[in-house]
Amino acid sequence: MNDVVMRLSGVTKAYNAGLPNEVNVLRGCDVTLNTGEVVALVAPSGSGKSTLLHIAGLLDVADAGSVEISGQAMNGLSDRRRTIVRRQDVGFVYQFHHLLPEFTALENVVLPQLANGVSSGDASARAMDLLGKVGVAERADHRPAELSGGEQQRVAFCRALANAPKVLLADEPTGNLDPGTSDTVFEALMELVRSTGMSALIATHNLELAKRMDRVLRMRDGILVEDAG
C-alpha cells in the first residue's frame, strides 16, 4: 500500500458565515493523496476548487475538518510553522506563471532554494537540471518577457519543484495556454512530476488531461466525488 502524503478530512468552508448571503463553498471534502500519485480535480469556475487547494496548501484555514501532510496534523500550528511546512513540503503552480520579471529563468528557480538555505552553487545546479527536464535549459538566461507562454509556465513548474516538495498543487496550470501548447506543457509537467516521484493534485477544466492522471475527483455542490475507475 502506498504511503499517504496528504489527507484532507471533512473540510468545510463558508464565506459570509452567519449572514443572509452566506455561501457554503466546501461541505465536507475528503481527499487522500498517496506518494507518487497524480490526481485530477475537475470542477467549474466558482465551485471551490481554488479554495480547496489553498486549504490543502496551508494558504487558507478550513472552518472545520483537518489537513495532514506526511501524517502530521496541520490544525493548530502557528503561522510560522505553517509557513515552514508550506515552503519545504508544498509546491504551487497557478494558471498564470507569476515569475519575477526582473530575474532570468534560472534565477527564478534559484531564488526559492536560497530562501530555503541552499548554497548558490547547489541551487544553480538543481535549477539547470529541472530546466533541462522540461526542455528550456537553453533559455535559462532569458527573462520572462523574452519567453513564450509555454516556456514561462515550464519555468514556473521548475520553480514550484525547486525545493523538492512532497506535494505539488496546481490550479489550472495550462488554462492560460492555447490547446497545442497546453498539451505540450502538460506533458512536461507530468514528466517532471513522475521523474521526481512526488504527488500532485491538479485542478483542470480539461477532461482529456484529467483522464491522463491516476484518478479524477469532481467537485459537486461542495463535495468531492471520485470517478469510477
PDB file of N, CA and C in Angstrom, residues 86-185:
ATOM      1  N   ARG A  86       4.872  24.792   4.507  1.00  0.00           N
ATOM      2  CA  ARG A  86       4.481  25.163   3.142  1.00  0.00           C
ATOM      3  C   ARG A  86       5.705  25.370   2.260  1.00  0.00           C
ATOM      4  N   ARG A  87       6.718  26.021   2.786  1.00  0.00           N
ATOM      5  CA  ARG A  87       7.916  26.311   1.997  1.00  0.00           C
ATOM      6  C   ARG A  87       8.698  25.041   1.678  1.00  0.00           C
ATOM      7  N   GLN A  88       8.710  24.087   2.607  1.00  0.00           N
ATOM      8  CA  GLN A  88       9.507  22.881   2.424  1.00  0.00           C
ATOM      9  C   GLN A  88       8.762  21.748   1.728  1.00  0.00           C
ATOM     10  N   ASP A  89       7.467  21.627   1.982  1.00  0.00           N
ATOM     11  CA  ASP A  89       6.745  20.416   1.574  1.00  0.00           C
ATOM     12  C   ASP A  89       5.719  20.610   0.474  1.00  0.00           C
ATOM     13  N   VAL A  90       5.401  21.860   0.124  1.00  0.00           N
ATOM     14  CA  VAL A  90       4.333  22.103  -0.847  1.00  0.00           C
ATOM     15  C   VAL A  90       4.834  23.022  -1.954  1.00  0.00           C
ATOM     16  N   GLY A  91       4.535  22.628  -3.196  1.00  0.00           N
ATOM     17  CA  GLY A  91       4.833  23.470  -4.347  1.00  0.00           C
ATOM     18  C   GLY A  91       3.536  23.928  -4.986  1.00  0.00           C
ATOM     19  N   PHE A  92       3.509  25.157  -5.511  1.00  0.00           N
ATOM     20  CA  PHE A  92       2.303  25.719  -6.114  1.00  0.00           C
ATOM     21  C   PHE A  92       2.552  26.114  -7.562  1.00  0.00           C
ATOM     22  N   VAL A  93       1.573  25.815  -8.413  1.00  0.00           N
ATOM     23  CA  VAL A  93       1.573  26.306  -9.794  1.00  0.00           C
ATOM     24  C   VAL A  93       0.192  26.875 -10.073  1.00  0.00           C
ATOM     25  N   TYR A  94       0.170  28.068 -10.680  1.00  0.00           N
ATOM     26  CA  TYR A  94      -1.097  28.722 -10.974  1.00  0.00           C
ATOM     27  C   TYR A  94      -1.296  28.843 -12.482  1.00  0.00           C
ATOM     28  N   GLN A  95      -2.477  29.340 -12.869  1.00  0.00           N
ATOM     29  CA  GLN A  95      -2.787  29.482 -14.286  1.00  0.00           C
ATOM     30  C   GLN A  95      -1.832  30.460 -14.953  1.00  0.00           C
ATOM     31  N   PHE A  96      -1.482  31.528 -14.241  1.00  0.00           N
ATOM     32  CA  PHE A  96      -0.508  32.492 -14.751  1.00  0.00           C
ATOM     33  C   PHE A  96       0.810  32.225 -14.041  1.00  0.00           C
ATOM     34  N   HIS A  97       1.912  32.378 -14.744  1.00  0.00           N
ATOM     35  CA  HIS A  97       3.204  31.905 -14.231  1.00  0.00           C
ATOM     36  C   HIS A  97       3.706  32.635 -12.991  1.00  0.00           C
ATOM     37  N   HIS A  98       3.424  33.940 -12.853  1.00  0.00           N
ATOM     38  CA  HIS A  98       3.852  34.734 -11.691  1.00  0.00           C
ATOM     39  C   HIS A  98       5.373  34.722 -11.489  1.00  0.00           C
ATOM     40  N   LEU A  99       6.132  34.601 -12.568  1.00  0.00           N
ATOM     41  CA  LEU A  99       7.590  34.692 -12.453  1.00  0.00           C
ATOM     42  C   LEU A  99       7.987  36.136 -12.159  1.00  0.00           C
ATOM     43  N   LEU A 100       9.111  36.300 -11.486  1.00  0.00           N
ATOM     44  CA  LEU A 100       9.610  37.647 -11.183  1.00  0.00           C
ATOM     45  C   LEU A 100      10.234  38.223 -12.451  1.00  0.00           C
ATOM     46  N   PRO A 101       9.684  39.316 -12.978  1.00  0.00           N
ATOM     47  CA  PRO A 101      10.084  39.785 -14.312  1.00  0.00           C
ATOM     48  C   PRO A 101      11.519  40.277 -14.412  1.00  0.00           C
ATOM     49  N   GLU A 102      12.092  40.728 -13.300  1.00  0.00           N
ATOM     50  CA  GLU A 102      13.437  41.293 -13.362  1.00  0.00           C
ATOM     51  C   GLU A 102      14.532  40.239 -13.282  1.00  0.00           C
ATOM     52  N   PHE A 103      14.153  38.990 -13.072  1.00  0.00           N
ATOM     53  CA  PHE A 103      15.128  37.909 -12.946  1.00  0.00           C
ATOM     54  C   PHE A 103      15.025  36.944 -14.129  1.00  0.00           C
ATOM     55  N   THR A 104      16.143  36.274 -14.429  1.00  0.00           N
ATOM     56  CA  THR A 104      16.151  35.297 -15.516  1.00  0.00           C
ATOM     57  C   THR A 104      15.399  34.037 -15.092  1.00  0.00           C
ATOM     58  N   ALA A 105      15.178  33.152 -16.060  1.00  0.00           N
ATOM     59  CA  ALA A 105      14.540  31.869 -15.767  1.00  0.00           C
ATOM     60  C   ALA A 105      15.333  31.120 -14.713  1.00  0.00           C
ATOM     61  N   LEU A 106      16.640  31.082 -14.876  1.00  0.00           N
ATOM     62  CA  LEU A 106      17.491  30.394 -13.911  1.00  0.00           C
ATOM     63  C   LEU A 106      17.341  30.998 -12.524  1.00  0.00           C
ATOM     64  N   GLU A 107      17.402  32.318 -12.446  1.00  0.00           N
ATOM     65  CA  GLU A 107      17.311  32.994 -11.152  1.00  0.00           C
ATOM     66  C   GLU A 107      15.960  32.764 -10.488  1.00  0.00           C
ATOM     67  N   ASN A 108      14.887  32.699 -11.287  1.00  0.00           N
ATOM     68  CA  ASN A 108      13.567  32.433 -10.725  1.00  0.00           C
ATOM     69  C   ASN A 108      13.488  31.068 -10.058  1.00  0.00           C
ATOM     70  N   VAL A 109      14.256  30.104 -10.534  1.00  0.00           N
ATOM     71  CA  VAL A 109      14.260  28.762  -9.943  1.00  0.00           C
ATOM     72  C   VAL A 109      15.276  28.657  -8.806  1.00  0.00           C
ATOM     73  N   VAL A 110      16.296  29.502  -8.855  1.00  0.00           N
ATOM     74  CA  VAL A 110      17.319  29.507  -7.803  1.00  0.00           C
ATOM     75  C   VAL A 110      16.808  30.175  -6.525  1.00  0.00           C
ATOM     76  N   LEU A 111      16.090  31.285  -6.665  1.00  0.00           N
ATOM     77  CA  LEU A 111      15.715  32.101  -5.507  1.00  0.00           C
ATOM     78  C   LEU A 111      14.967  31.339  -4.407  1.00  0.00           C
ATOM     79  N   PRO A 112      13.968  30.497  -4.738  1.00  0.00           N
ATOM     80  CA  PRO A 112      13.289  29.764  -3.655  1.00  0.00           C
ATOM     81  C   PRO A 112      14.235  28.848  -2.874  1.00  0.00           C
ATOM     82  N   GLN A 113      15.250  28.345  -3.550  1.00  0.00           N
ATOM     83  CA  GLN A 113      16.196  27.473  -2.871  1.00  0.00           C
ATOM     84  C   GLN A 113      17.101  28.261  -1.931  1.00  0.00           C
ATOM     85  N   LEU A 114      17.511  29.453  -2.359  1.00  0.00           N
ATOM     86  CA  LEU A 114      18.333  30.290  -1.493  1.00  0.00           C
ATOM     87  C   LEU A 114      17.563  30.656  -0.227  1.00  0.00           C
ATOM     88  N   ALA A 115      16.261  30.927  -0.392  1.00  0.00           N
ATOM     89  CA  ALA A 115      15.421  31.250   0.767  1.00  0.00           C
ATOM     90  C   ALA A 115      15.294  30.070   1.714  1.00  0.00           C
ATOM     91  N   ASN A 116      15.550  28.875   1.191  1.00  0.00           N
ATOM     92  CA  ASN A 116      15.447  27.659   1.999  1.00  0.00           C
ATOM     93  C   ASN A 116      16.805  27.196   2.516  1.00  0.00           C
ATOM     94  N   GLY A 117      17.836  28.044   2.346  1.00  0.00           N
ATOM     95  CA  GLY A 117      19.144  27.747   2.905  1.00  0.00           C
ATOM     96  C   GLY A 117      20.079  26.953   2.032  1.00  0.00           C
ATOM     97  N   VAL A 118      19.734  26.755   0.758  1.00  0.00           N
ATOM     98  CA  VAL A 118      20.595  26.004  -0.163  1.00  0.00           C
ATOM     99  C   VAL A 118      21.693  26.929  -0.673  1.00  0.00           C
ATOM    100  N   SER A 119      22.898  26.395  -0.861  1.00  0.00           N
ATOM    101  CA  SER A 119      24.003  27.210  -1.354  1.00  0.00           C
ATOM    102  C   SER A 119      23.749  27.622  -2.796  1.00  0.00           C
ATOM    103  N   SER A 120      24.368  28.702  -3.226  1.00  0.00           N
ATOM    104  CA  SER A 120      24.165  29.227  -4.567  1.00  0.00           C
ATOM    105  C   SER A 120      24.556  28.213  -5.635  1.00  0.00           C
ATOM    106  N   GLY A 121      25.670  27.533  -5.429  1.00  0.00           N
ATOM    107  CA  GLY A 121      26.134  26.549  -6.406  1.00  0.00           C
ATOM    108  C   GLY A 121      25.176  25.382  -6.543  1.00  0.00           C
ATOM    109  N   ASP A 122      24.743  24.841  -5.408  1.00  0.00           N
ATOM    110  CA  ASP A 122      23.808  23.711  -5.435  1.00  0.00           C
ATOM    111  C   ASP A 122      22.465  24.133  -6.026  1.00  0.00           C
ATOM    112  N   ALA A 123      22.016  25.350  -5.678  1.00  0.00           N
ATOM    113  CA  ALA A 123      20.738  25.847  -6.191  1.00  0.00           C
ATOM    114  C   ALA A 123      20.787  26.001  -7.708  1.00  0.00           C
ATOM    115  N   SER A 124      21.902  26.524  -8.225  1.00  0.00           N
ATOM    116  CA  SER A 124      22.033  26.705  -9.667  1.00  0.00           C
ATOM    117  C   SER A 124      22.070  25.357 -10.387  1.00  0.00           C
ATOM    118  N   ALA A 125      22.770  24.397  -9.786  1.00  0.00           N
ATOM    119  CA  ALA A 125      22.858  23.071 -10.405  1.00  0.00           C
ATOM    120  C   ALA A 125      21.490  22.408 -10.468  1.00  0.00           C
ATOM    121  N   ARG A 126      20.727  22.489  -9.394  1.00  0.00           N
ATOM    122  CA  ARG A 126      19.397  21.892  -9.396  1.00  0.00           C
ATOM    123  C   ARG A 126      18.482  22.626 -10.372  1.00  0.00           C
ATOM    124  N   ALA A 127      18.581  23.946 -10.402  1.00  0.00           N
ATOM    125  CA  ALA A 127      17.747  24.726 -11.319  1.00  0.00           C
ATOM    126  C   ALA A 127      18.014  24.328 -12.762  1.00  0.00           C
ATOM    127  N   MET A 128      19.260  24.187 -13.134  1.00  0.00           N
ATOM    128  CA  MET A 128      19.590  23.804 -14.505  1.00  0.00           C
ATOM    129  C   MET A 128      19.108  22.392 -14.816  1.00  0.00           C
ATOM    130  N   ASP A 129      19.187  21.512 -13.835  1.00  0.00           N
ATOM    131  CA  ASP A 129      18.702  20.143 -14.033  1.00  0.00           C
ATOM    132  C   ASP A 129      17.193  20.153 -14.296  1.00  0.00           C
ATOM    133  N   LEU A 130      16.453  20.906 -13.503  1.00  0.00           N
ATOM    134  CA  LEU A 130      14.997  20.981 -13.679  1.00  0.00           C
ATOM    135  C   LEU A 130      14.635  21.637 -15.012  1.00  0.00           C
ATOM    136  N   LEU A 131      15.310  22.726 -15.344  1.00  0.00           N
ATOM    137  CA  LEU A 131      15.035  23.395 -16.617  1.00  0.00           C
ATOM    138  C   LEU A 131      15.331  22.476 -17.793  1.00  0.00           C
ATOM    139  N   GLY A 132      16.358  21.665 -17.653  1.00  0.00           N
ATOM    140  CA  GLY A 132      16.676  20.700 -18.698  1.00  0.00           C
ATOM    141  C   GLY A 132      15.603  19.644 -18.851  1.00  0.00           C
ATOM    142  N   LYS A 133      15.017  19.219 -17.740  1.00  0.00           N
ATOM    143  CA  LYS A 133      13.973  18.192 -17.784  1.00  0.00           C
ATOM    144  C   LYS A 133      12.739  18.649 -18.555  1.00  0.00           C
ATOM    145  N   VAL A 134      12.471  19.957 -18.552  1.00  0.00           N
ATOM    146  CA  VAL A 134      11.293  20.460 -19.272  1.00  0.00           C
ATOM    147  C   VAL A 134      11.674  21.160 -20.578  1.00  0.00           C
ATOM    148  N   GLY A 135      12.930  21.009 -20.982  1.00  0.00           N
ATOM    149  CA  GLY A 135      13.342  21.477 -22.297  1.00  0.00           C
ATOM    150  C   GLY A 135      13.567  22.956 -22.467  1.00  0.00           C
ATOM    151  N   VAL A 136      13.889  23.663 -21.391  1.00  0.00           N
ATOM    152  CA  VAL A 136      14.130  25.103 -21.527  1.00  0.00           C
ATOM    153  C   VAL A 136      15.488  25.520 -20.953  1.00  0.00           C
ATOM    154  N   ALA A 137      16.407  24.574 -20.826  1.00  0.00           N
ATOM    155  CA  ALA A 137      17.724  24.898 -20.269  1.00  0.00           C
ATOM    156  C   ALA A 137      18.442  25.952 -21.104  1.00  0.00           C
ATOM    157  N   GLU A 138      18.233  25.903 -22.428  1.00  0.00           N
ATOM    158  CA  GLU A 138      18.907  26.868 -23.298  1.00  0.00           C
ATOM    159  C   GLU A 138      18.337  28.273 -23.161  1.00  0.00           C
ATOM    160  N   ARG A 139      17.227  28.403 -22.439  1.00  0.00           N
ATOM    161  CA  ARG A 139      16.601  29.709 -22.225  1.00  0.00           C
ATOM    162  C   ARG A 139      16.846  30.208 -20.793  1.00  0.00           C
ATOM    163  N   ALA A 140      17.769  29.577 -20.104  1.00  0.00           N
ATOM    164  CA  ALA A 140      17.990  29.863 -18.681  1.00  0.00           C
ATOM    165  C   ALA A 140      18.358  31.318 -18.409  1.00  0.00           C
ATOM    166  N   ASP A 141      19.048  31.968 -19.346  1.00  0.00           N
ATOM    167  CA  ASP A 141      19.486  33.348 -19.101  1.00  0.00           C
ATOM    168  C   ASP A 141      18.510  34.384 -19.651  1.00  0.00           C
ATOM    169  N   HIS A 142      17.325  33.954 -20.031  1.00  0.00           N
ATOM    170  CA  HIS A 142      16.318  34.874 -20.547  1.00  0.00           C
ATOM    171  C   HIS A 142      15.340  35.264 -19.441  1.00  0.00           C
ATOM    172  N   ARG A 143      14.896  36.505 -19.479  1.00  0.00           N
ATOM    173  CA  ARG A 143      13.868  36.965 -18.541  1.00  0.00           C
ATOM    174  C   ARG A 143      12.489  36.539 -19.052  1.00  0.00           C
ATOM    175  N   PRO A 144      11.497  36.525 -18.160  1.00  0.00           N
ATOM    176  CA  PRO A 144      10.164  36.046 -18.547  1.00  0.00           C
ATOM    177  C   PRO A 144       9.594  36.708 -19.798  1.00  0.00           C
ATOM    178  N   ALA A 145       9.795  38.014 -19.963  1.00  0.00           N
ATOM    179  CA  ALA A 145       9.250  38.718 -21.125  1.00  0.00           C
ATOM    180  C   ALA A 145       9.851  38.221 -22.434  1.00  0.00           C
ATOM    181  N   GLU A 146      10.986  37.554 -22.342  1.00  0.00           N
ATOM    182  CA  GLU A 146      11.661  37.038 -23.542  1.00  0.00           C
ATOM    183  C   GLU A 146      11.291  35.579 -23.821  1.00  0.00           C
ATOM    184  N   LEU A 147      10.404  35.025 -23.020  1.00  0.00           N
ATOM    185  CA  LEU A 147       9.994  33.632 -23.178  1.00  0.00           C
ATOM    186  C   LEU A 147       8.572  33.548 -23.712  1.00  0.00           C
ATOM    187  N   SER A 148       8.256  32.454 -24.387  1.00  0.00           N
ATOM    188  CA  SER A 148       6.879  32.223 -24.832  1.00  0.00           C
ATOM    189  C   SER A 148       6.027  31.838 -23.629  1.00  0.00           C
ATOM    190  N   GLY A 149       4.707  31.828 -23.812  1.00  0.00           N
ATOM    191  CA  GLY A 149       3.812  31.446 -22.721  1.00  0.00           C
ATOM    192  C   GLY A 149       4.094  30.047 -22.216  1.00  0.00           C
ATOM    193  N   GLY A 150       4.324  29.128 -23.127  1.00  0.00           N
ATOM    194  CA  GLY A 150       4.629  27.759 -22.717  1.00  0.00           C
ATOM    195  C   GLY A 150       5.944  27.661 -21.970  1.00  0.00           C
ATOM    196  N   GLU A 151       6.941  28.410 -22.419  1.00  0.00           N
ATOM    197  CA  GLU A 151       8.236  28.411 -21.728  1.00  0.00           C
ATOM    198  C   GLU A 151       8.107  29.015 -20.341  1.00  0.00           C
ATOM    199  N   GLN A 152       7.361  30.105 -20.228  1.00  0.00           N
ATOM    200  CA  GLN A 152       7.161  30.731 -18.921  1.00  0.00           C
ATOM    201  C   GLN A 152       6.533  29.749 -17.933  1.00  0.00           C
ATOM    202  N   GLN A 153       5.534  29.004 -18.391  1.00  0.00           N
ATOM    203  CA  GLN A 153       4.854  28.083 -17.484  1.00  0.00           C
ATOM    204  C   GLN A 153       5.753  26.915 -17.121  1.00  0.00           C
ATOM    205  N   ARG A 154       6.600  26.475 -18.031  1.00  0.00           N
ATOM    206  CA  ARG A 154       7.528  25.390 -17.700  1.00  0.00           C
ATOM    207  C   ARG A 154       8.548  25.848 -16.659  1.00  0.00           C
ATOM    208  N   VAL A 155       8.984  27.098 -16.770  1.00  0.00           N
ATOM    209  CA  VAL A 155       9.878  27.646 -15.744  1.00  0.00           C
ATOM    210  C   VAL A 155       9.151  27.720 -14.402  1.00  0.00           C
ATOM    211  N   ALA A 156       7.867  28.088 -14.436  1.00  0.00           N
ATOM    212  CA  ALA A 156       7.073  28.137 -13.203  1.00  0.00           C
ATOM    213  C   ALA A 156       6.973  26.753 -12.565  1.00  0.00           C
ATOM    214  N   PHE A 157       6.860  25.701 -13.382  1.00  0.00           N
ATOM    215  CA  PHE A 157       6.843  24.341 -12.850  1.00  0.00           C
ATOM    216  C   PHE A 157       8.152  24.060 -12.109  1.00  0.00           C
ATOM    217  N   CYS A 158       9.254  24.429 -12.743  1.00  0.00           N
ATOM    218  CA  CYS A 158      10.566  24.181 -12.135  1.00  0.00           C
ATOM    219  C   CYS A 158      10.709  24.934 -10.817  1.00  0.00           C
ATOM    220  N   ARG A 159      10.238  26.167 -10.795  1.00  0.00           N
ATOM    221  CA  ARG A 159      10.296  26.944  -9.554  1.00  0.00           C
ATOM    222  C   ARG A 159       9.492  26.256  -8.449  1.00  0.00           C
ATOM    223  N   ALA A 160       8.307  25.735  -8.792  1.00  0.00           N
ATOM    224  CA  ALA A 160       7.463  25.069  -7.801  1.00  0.00           C
ATOM    225  C   ALA A 160       8.125  23.813  -7.245  1.00  0.00           C
ATOM    226  N   LEU A 161       8.964  23.169  -8.066  1.00  0.00           N
ATOM    227  CA  LEU A 161       9.602  21.926  -7.645  1.00  0.00           C
ATOM    228  C   LEU A 161      11.023  22.140  -7.133  1.00  0.00           C
ATOM    229  N   ALA A 162      11.468  23.390  -7.094  1.00  0.00           N
ATOM    230  CA  ALA A 162      12.865  23.686  -6.773  1.00  0.00           C
ATOM    231  C   ALA A 162      13.296  23.129  -5.424  1.00  0.00           C
ATOM    232  N   ASN A 163      12.426  23.213  -4.421  1.00  0.00           N
ATOM    233  CA  ASN A 163      12.787  22.752  -3.077  1.00  0.00           C
ATOM    234  C   ASN A 163      12.343  21.323  -2.804  1.00  0.00           C
ATOM    235  N   ALA A 164      12.098  20.564  -3.891  1.00  0.00           N
ATOM    236  CA  ALA A 164      11.718  19.153  -3.778  1.00  0.00           C
ATOM    237  C   ALA A 164      10.567  18.936  -2.802  1.00  0.00           C
ATOM    238  N   PRO A 165       9.438  19.591  -3.038  1.00  0.00           N
ATOM    239  CA  PRO A 165       8.292  19.424  -2.134  1.00  0.00           C
ATOM    240  C   PRO A 165       7.729  18.011  -2.218  1.00  0.00           C
ATOM    241  N   LYS A 166       6.975  17.640  -1.194  1.00  0.00           N
ATOM    242  CA  LYS A 166       6.321  16.334  -1.206  1.00  0.00           C
ATOM    243  C   LYS A 166       5.067  16.348  -2.062  1.00  0.00           C
ATOM    244  N   VAL A 167       4.437  17.527  -2.147  1.00  0.00           N
ATOM    245  CA  VAL A 167       3.169  17.663  -2.857  1.00  0.00           C
ATOM    246  C   VAL A 167       3.212  18.881  -3.772  1.00  0.00           C
ATOM    247  N   LEU A 168       2.723  18.695  -5.003  1.00  0.00           N
ATOM    248  CA  LEU A 168       2.532  19.809  -5.916  1.00  0.00           C
ATOM    249  C   LEU A 168       1.035  20.073  -6.039  1.00  0.00           C
ATOM    250  N   LEU A 169       0.635  21.321  -5.836  1.00  0.00           N
ATOM    251  CA  LEU A 169      -0.754  21.738  -6.002  1.00  0.00           C
ATOM    252  C   LEU A 169      -0.804  22.694  -7.188  1.00  0.00           C
ATOM    253  N   ALA A 170      -1.591  22.331  -8.202  1.00  0.00           N
ATOM    254  CA  ALA A 170      -1.640  23.137  -9.419  1.00  0.00           C
ATOM    255  C   ALA A 170      -3.072  23.536  -9.726  1.00  0.00           C
ATOM    256  N   ASP A 171      -3.282  24.832  -9.948  1.00  0.00           N
ATOM    257  CA  ASP A 171      -4.612  25.373 -10.209  1.00  0.00           C
ATOM    258  C   ASP A 171      -4.692  25.818 -11.673  1.00  0.00           C
ATOM    259  N   GLU A 172      -5.299  24.990 -12.513  1.00  0.00           N
ATOM    260  CA  GLU A 172      -5.426  25.259 -13.949  1.00  0.00           C
ATOM    261  C   GLU A 172      -4.069  25.633 -14.561  1.00  0.00           C
ATOM    262  N   PRO A 173      -3.061  24.752 -14.422  1.00  0.00           N
ATOM    263  CA  PRO A 173      -1.705  25.122 -14.844  1.00  0.00           C
ATOM    264  C   PRO A 173      -1.540  25.349 -16.343  1.00  0.00           C
ATOM    265  N   THR A 174      -2.468  24.844 -17.158  1.00  0.00           N
ATOM    266  CA  THR A 174      -2.381  25.074 -18.604  1.00  0.00           C
ATOM    267  C   THR A 174      -3.561  25.913 -19.109  1.00  0.00           C
ATOM    268  N   GLY A 175      -4.343  26.470 -18.199  1.00  0.00           N
ATOM    269  CA  GLY A 175      -5.557  27.188 -18.588  1.00  0.00           C
ATOM    270  C   GLY A 175      -5.312  28.467 -19.347  1.00  0.00           C
ATOM    271  N   ASN A 176      -4.097  29.002 -19.299  1.00  0.00           N
ATOM    272  CA  ASN A 176      -3.793  30.266 -19.954  1.00  0.00           C
ATOM    273  C   ASN A 176      -3.134  30.067 -21.317  1.00  0.00           C
ATOM    274  N   LEU A 177      -3.090  28.792 -21.779  1.00  0.00           N
ATOM    275  CA  LEU A 177      -2.354  28.462 -22.996  1.00  0.00           C
ATOM    276  C   LEU A 177      -3.298  27.959 -24.084  1.00  0.00           C
ATOM    277  N   ASP A 178      -2.865  28.082 -25.341  1.00  0.00           N
ATOM    278  CA  ASP A 178      -3.656  27.539 -26.439  1.00  0.00           C
ATOM    279  C   ASP A 178      -3.601  26.010 -26.384  1.00  0.00           C
ATOM    280  N   PRO A 179      -4.553  25.309 -27.043  1.00  0.00           N
ATOM    281  CA  PRO A 179      -4.641  23.848 -26.912  1.00  0.00           C
ATOM    282  C   PRO A 179      -3.358  23.103 -27.243  1.00  0.00           C
ATOM    283  N   GLY A 180      -2.676  23.496 -28.327  1.00  0.00           N
ATOM    284  CA  GLY A 180      -1.449  22.797 -28.700  1.00  0.00           C
ATOM    285  C   GLY A 180      -0.359  22.974 -27.669  1.00  0.00           C
ATOM    286  N   THR A 181      -0.151  24.199 -27.224  1.00  0.00           N
ATOM    287  CA  THR A 181       0.859  24.477 -26.201  1.00  0.00           C
ATOM    288  C   THR A 181       0.470  23.828 -24.886  1.00  0.00           C
ATOM    289  N   SER A 182      -0.823  23.839 -24.566  1.00  0.00           N
ATOM    290  CA  SER A 182      -1.320  23.234 -23.329  1.00  0.00           C
ATOM    291  C   SER A 182      -0.925  21.775 -23.231  1.00  0.00           C
ATOM    292  N   ASP A 183      -1.098  21.036 -24.320  1.00  0.00           N
ATOM    293  CA  ASP A 183      -0.771  19.607 -24.318  1.00  0.00           C
ATOM    294  C   ASP A 183       0.717  19.391 -24.104  1.00  0.00           C
ATOM    295  N   THR A 184       1.536  20.178 -24.791  1.00  0.00           N
ATOM    296  CA  THR A 184       2.990  20.049 -24.659  1.00  0.00           C
ATOM    297  C   THR A 184       3.447  20.374 -23.248  1.00  0.00           C
ATOM    298  N   VAL A 185       2.914  21.450 -22.696  1.00  0.00           N
ATOM    299  CA  VAL A 185       3.303  21.875 -21.357  1.00  0.00           C
ATOM    300  C   VAL A 185       2.817  20.878 -20.302  1.00  0.00           C
TER     301      VAL A 185
END
